[in-house]
């Protein structure tokens, strides 16, 4: 009986949370809920079984000091709880039915309210692992900044100040898709893994070649001041589908 009561309590809590929480359901949570609700739950039968069990086994509860009146009160309370659970299920989707379209649509609506940037950050944290490429002080943050003849107005990564020749390590595993000495980035490397790219720019020396596979933590370059640079530092970028993400949203520097 106590197992049945525990099951009823768990079911009640689950449906209460589904009905009242402001949590933005992930697709996995919605699918799991649909799967759970797809099973037929005969609360009327559960209610009758519990009531019948208690009435037929009054003597077994004597050690708890329960008299007939106590048993009746406890039975009524259990019946009320079961009925409330049943009503809650009916409200949010019906017994043996799937989650209502309204709940699914509401969850999808909340998901759509997230910005693409927020979606990208969550995706990177969930699917990929990154490490800090070098230890140093961030000298220029991601985003808008005052432009000069050398410095761009929209900084697409972060600059980490370090001594020239400091070893740079691969922040993530992948394939070296670019190993170049040309352009405003000077000597720079792109490492690609699926739809994610990490860029390491203004290097003094490149230690890997285009097409080479690297593991996270491999030595790939050394800090320099090549290209459009005001001094020795590493310009570090993270991109998903060519959309830039602030590395400080992913890593602690």
PDB file of C-alpha atoms in Angstrom, residues 6-153:
ATOM      1  CA  UNK A   6       4.423   6.823  -2.968  1.00  0.00           C
ATOM      2  CA  UNK A   7       3.633   6.324  -6.657  1.00  0.00           C
ATOM      3  CA  UNK A   8       0.563   8.548  -6.356  1.00  0.00           C
ATOM      4  CA  UNK A   9       2.614  11.245  -4.630  1.00  0.00           C
ATOM      5  CA  UNK A  10       5.312  11.166  -7.307  1.00  0.00           C
ATOM      6  CA  UNK A  11       2.725  11.349 -10.092  1.00  0.00           C
ATOM      7  CA  UNK A  12       1.013  14.300  -8.395  1.00  0.00           C
ATOM      8  CA  UNK A  13       4.303  16.197  -8.027  1.00  0.00           C
ATOM      9  CA  UNK A  14       5.242  15.577 -11.664  1.00  0.00           C
ATOM     10  CA  UNK A  15       1.920  16.869 -12.986  1.00  0.00           C
ATOM     11  CA  UNK A  16       1.908  19.806 -10.589  1.00  0.00           C
ATOM     12  CA  UNK A  17       5.325  20.903 -11.860  1.00  0.00           C
ATOM     13  CA  UNK A  18       4.288  20.449 -15.496  1.00  0.00           C
ATOM     14  CA  UNK A  19       1.196  22.548 -14.924  1.00  0.00           C
ATOM     15  CA  UNK A  20       2.689  25.365 -12.843  1.00  0.00           C
ATOM     16  CA  UNK A  21       6.397  25.737 -13.573  1.00  0.00           C
ATOM     17  CA  UNK A  22       7.792  28.515 -15.771  1.00  0.00           C
ATOM     18  CA  UNK A  23      10.689  26.292 -16.765  1.00  0.00           C
ATOM     19  CA  UNK A  24      11.338  26.320 -20.516  1.00  0.00           C
ATOM     20  CA  UNK A  25      10.959  22.675 -21.476  1.00  0.00           C
ATOM     21  CA  UNK A  26      13.607  21.176 -23.675  1.00  0.00           C
ATOM     22  CA  UNK A  27      12.554  18.959 -26.538  1.00  0.00           C
ATOM     23  CA  UNK A  28      13.763  15.940 -24.581  1.00  0.00           C
ATOM     24  CA  UNK A  29      11.582  16.829 -21.549  1.00  0.00           C
ATOM     25  CA  UNK A  30       8.518  17.294 -23.763  1.00  0.00           C
ATOM     26  CA  UNK A  31       9.091  13.961 -25.502  1.00  0.00           C
ATOM     27  CA  UNK A  32       9.565  12.135 -22.207  1.00  0.00           C
ATOM     28  CA  UNK A  33       6.385  13.688 -20.846  1.00  0.00           C
ATOM     29  CA  UNK A  34       4.465  12.654 -23.951  1.00  0.00           C
ATOM     30  CA  UNK A  35       5.767   9.120 -23.581  1.00  0.00           C
ATOM     31  CA  UNK A  36       4.754   8.986 -19.897  1.00  0.00           C
ATOM     32  CA  UNK A  37       1.265  10.330 -20.533  1.00  0.00           C
ATOM     33  CA  UNK A  38       0.713   7.939 -23.425  1.00  0.00           C
ATOM     34  CA  UNK A  39       0.239   5.106 -20.945  1.00  0.00           C
ATOM     35  CA  UNK A  40      -3.245   4.519 -19.604  1.00  0.00           C
ATOM     36  CA  UNK A  41      -3.570   5.410 -15.922  1.00  0.00           C
ATOM     37  CA  UNK A  42      -6.767   4.184 -14.321  1.00  0.00           C
ATOM     38  CA  UNK A  43      -7.002   6.409 -11.254  1.00  0.00           C
ATOM     39  CA  UNK A  44     -10.498   5.203 -10.463  1.00  0.00           C
ATOM     40  CA  UNK A  45      -9.182   1.665 -10.162  1.00  0.00           C
ATOM     41  CA  UNK A  46      -6.272   2.829  -7.976  1.00  0.00           C
ATOM     42  CA  UNK A  47      -8.703   4.708  -5.734  1.00  0.00           C
ATOM     43  CA  UNK A  48     -10.966   1.670  -5.317  1.00  0.00           C
ATOM     44  CA  UNK A  49      -8.032  -0.664  -4.659  1.00  0.00           C
ATOM     45  CA  UNK A  50      -6.562   1.581  -1.938  1.00  0.00           C
ATOM     46  CA  UNK A  51      -9.927   2.104  -0.266  1.00  0.00           C
ATOM     47  CA  UNK A  52     -10.710  -1.609  -0.371  1.00  0.00           C
ATOM     48  CA  UNK A  53      -7.285  -2.545   0.966  1.00  0.00           C
ATOM     49  CA  UNK A  54      -7.555  -0.253   3.972  1.00  0.00           C
ATOM     50  CA  UNK A  55     -11.098  -1.343   4.833  1.00  0.00           C
ATOM     51  CA  UNK A  56     -10.204  -5.043   4.589  1.00  0.00           C
ATOM     52  CA  UNK A  57      -7.069  -4.725   6.708  1.00  0.00           C
ATOM     53  CA  UNK A  58      -8.085  -2.481   9.578  1.00  0.00           C
ATOM     54  CA  UNK A  59      -6.642  -4.877  12.146  1.00  0.00           C
ATOM     55  CA  UNK A  60      -3.183  -4.652  10.547  1.00  0.00           C
ATOM     56  CA  UNK A  61      -3.053  -0.928  11.299  1.00  0.00           C
ATOM     57  CA  UNK A  62      -3.779  -1.358  15.036  1.00  0.00           C
ATOM     58  CA  UNK A  63      -0.102  -0.826  15.891  1.00  0.00           C
ATOM     59  CA  UNK A  64      -0.473   2.698  14.517  1.00  0.00           C
ATOM     60  CA  UNK A  65      -3.285   3.407  16.968  1.00  0.00           C
ATOM     61  CA  UNK A  66      -5.859   3.826  14.244  1.00  0.00           C
ATOM     62  CA  UNK A  67      -9.508   3.250  15.160  1.00  0.00           C
ATOM     63  CA  UNK A  68     -12.394   2.926  12.720  1.00  0.00           C
ATOM     64  CA  UNK A  69     -12.830   6.668  12.575  1.00  0.00           C
ATOM     65  CA  UNK A  70      -9.130   7.175  11.877  1.00  0.00           C
ATOM     66  CA  UNK A  71      -9.223   4.634   9.059  1.00  0.00           C
ATOM     67  CA  UNK A  72     -12.246   6.315   7.524  1.00  0.00           C
ATOM     68  CA  UNK A  73     -10.553   9.709   7.681  1.00  0.00           C
ATOM     69  CA  UNK A  74      -7.318   8.364   6.182  1.00  0.00           C
ATOM     70  CA  UNK A  75      -9.246   6.583   3.431  1.00  0.00           C
ATOM     71  CA  UNK A  76     -11.155   9.749   2.583  1.00  0.00           C
ATOM     72  CA  UNK A  77      -7.931  11.726   2.465  1.00  0.00           C
ATOM     73  CA  UNK A  78      -6.324   9.216   0.101  1.00  0.00           C
ATOM     74  CA  UNK A  79      -9.419   9.218  -2.111  1.00  0.00           C
ATOM     75  CA  UNK A  80      -9.325  13.028  -2.243  1.00  0.00           C
ATOM     76  CA  UNK A  81      -5.639  12.978  -3.203  1.00  0.00           C
ATOM     77  CA  UNK A  82      -6.218  10.417  -5.951  1.00  0.00           C
ATOM     78  CA  UNK A  83      -9.157  12.425  -7.258  1.00  0.00           C
ATOM     79  CA  UNK A  84      -7.056  15.587  -7.304  1.00  0.00           C
ATOM     80  CA  UNK A  85      -4.337  13.808  -9.264  1.00  0.00           C
ATOM     81  CA  UNK A  86      -6.919  12.545 -11.733  1.00  0.00           C
ATOM     82  CA  UNK A  87      -8.359  16.050 -12.160  1.00  0.00           C
ATOM     83  CA  UNK A  88      -4.884  17.487 -12.701  1.00  0.00           C
ATOM     84  CA  UNK A  89      -4.138  14.907 -15.392  1.00  0.00           C
ATOM     85  CA  UNK A  90      -7.440  15.637 -17.102  1.00  0.00           C
ATOM     86  CA  UNK A  91      -6.675  19.366 -16.998  1.00  0.00           C
ATOM     87  CA  UNK A  92      -3.274  19.083 -18.684  1.00  0.00           C
ATOM     88  CA  UNK A  93      -3.923  16.367 -21.190  1.00  0.00           C
ATOM     89  CA  UNK A  94      -6.334  13.659 -20.166  1.00  0.00           C
ATOM     90  CA  UNK A  95      -5.763  10.194 -18.758  1.00  0.00           C
ATOM     91  CA  UNK A  96      -3.918   7.993 -21.228  1.00  0.00           C
ATOM     92  CA  UNK A  97      -3.533  10.958 -23.587  1.00  0.00           C
ATOM     93  CA  UNK A  98      -0.575  12.986 -24.779  1.00  0.00           C
ATOM     94  CA  UNK A  99       0.412  16.404 -23.506  1.00  0.00           C
ATOM     95  CA  UNK A 100      -2.005  18.939 -24.938  1.00  0.00           C
ATOM     96  CA  UNK A 101      -1.024  21.003 -27.936  1.00  0.00           C
ATOM     97  CA  UNK A 102      -1.258  24.105 -25.771  1.00  0.00           C
ATOM     98  CA  UNK A 103       1.565  22.918 -23.493  1.00  0.00           C
ATOM     99  CA  UNK A 104       3.775  21.919 -26.418  1.00  0.00           C
ATOM    100  CA  UNK A 105       3.090  25.212 -28.199  1.00  0.00           C
ATOM    101  CA  UNK A 106       3.839  27.190 -25.038  1.00  0.00           C
ATOM    102  CA  UNK A 107       7.173  25.400 -24.582  1.00  0.00           C
ATOM    103  CA  UNK A 108       8.057  25.962 -28.236  1.00  0.00           C
ATOM    104  CA  UNK A 109       7.088  29.617 -27.908  1.00  0.00           C
ATOM    105  CA  UNK A 110       9.413  30.074 -24.956  1.00  0.00           C
ATOM    106  CA  UNK A 111      12.193  28.330 -26.881  1.00  0.00           C
ATOM    107  CA  UNK A 112      11.693  30.684 -29.825  1.00  0.00           C
ATOM    108  CA  UNK A 113      12.018  33.701 -27.514  1.00  0.00           C
ATOM    109  CA  UNK A 114      15.673  32.820 -26.941  1.00  0.00           C
ATOM    110  CA  UNK A 115      18.066  34.779 -29.106  1.00  0.00           C
ATOM    111  CA  UNK A 116      20.233  32.959 -31.622  1.00  0.00           C
ATOM    112  CA  UNK A 117      23.234  33.923 -29.506  1.00  0.00           C
ATOM    113  CA  UNK A 118      21.744  32.239 -26.402  1.00  0.00           C
ATOM    114  CA  UNK A 119      20.950  29.136 -28.432  1.00  0.00           C
ATOM    115  CA  UNK A 120      24.516  29.011 -29.766  1.00  0.00           C
ATOM    116  CA  UNK A 121      26.048  29.376 -26.294  1.00  0.00           C
ATOM    117  CA  UNK A 122      23.885  26.571 -24.883  1.00  0.00           C
ATOM    118  CA  UNK A 123      24.709  24.380 -27.884  1.00  0.00           C
ATOM    119  CA  UNK A 124      28.472  24.878 -27.510  1.00  0.00           C
ATOM    120  CA  UNK A 125      28.433  24.171 -23.780  1.00  0.00           C
ATOM    121  CA  UNK A 126      26.395  21.015 -24.280  1.00  0.00           C
ATOM    122  CA  UNK A 127      28.096  19.560 -27.363  1.00  0.00           C
ATOM    123  CA  UNK A 128      31.741  20.681 -27.159  1.00  0.00           C
ATOM    124  CA  UNK A 129      34.570  21.014 -24.673  1.00  0.00           C
ATOM    125  CA  UNK A 130      36.968  23.959 -24.694  1.00  0.00           C
ATOM    126  CA  UNK A 131      40.070  24.923 -22.725  1.00  0.00           C
ATOM    127  CA  UNK A 132      41.823  28.280 -22.388  1.00  0.00           C
ATOM    128  CA  UNK A 133      44.439  28.471 -25.207  1.00  0.00           C
ATOM    129  CA  UNK A 134      46.930  30.549 -23.164  1.00  0.00           C
ATOM    130  CA  UNK A 135      47.102  32.095 -19.738  1.00  0.00           C
ATOM    131  CA  UNK A 136      47.207  35.866 -19.789  1.00  0.00           C
ATOM    132  CA  UNK A 137      45.303  39.103 -19.308  1.00  0.00           C
ATOM    133  CA  UNK A 138      42.400  40.019 -21.573  1.00  0.00           C
ATOM    134  CA  UNK A 139      43.453  43.319 -23.132  1.00  0.00           C
ATOM    135  CA  UNK A 140      40.458  43.775 -25.444  1.00  0.00           C
ATOM    136  CA  UNK A 141      37.039  42.226 -24.940  1.00  0.00           C
ATOM    137  CA  UNK A 142      34.491  40.882 -27.435  1.00  0.00           C
ATOM    138  CA  UNK A 143      32.073  43.285 -29.112  1.00  0.00           C
ATOM    139  CA  UNK A 144      31.996  46.999 -29.870  1.00  0.00           C
ATOM    140  CA  UNK A 145      35.049  49.112 -29.159  1.00  0.00           C
ATOM    141  CA  UNK A 146      36.646  52.366 -30.277  1.00  0.00           C
ATOM    142  CA  UNK A 147      38.108  51.905 -33.735  1.00  0.00           C
ATOM    143  CA  UNK A 148      41.548  53.083 -34.862  1.00  0.00           C
ATOM    144  CA  UNK A 149      43.600  52.624 -38.003  1.00  0.00           C
ATOM    145  CA  UNK A 150      44.682  49.263 -36.616  1.00  0.00           C
ATOM    146  CA  UNK A 151      41.793  48.227 -34.364  1.00  0.00           C
ATOM    147  CA  UNK A 152      38.344  47.325 -35.769  1.00  0.00           C
ATOM    148  CA  UNK A 153      35.117  48.742 -34.290  1.00  0.00           C
TER     149      UNK A 153
END
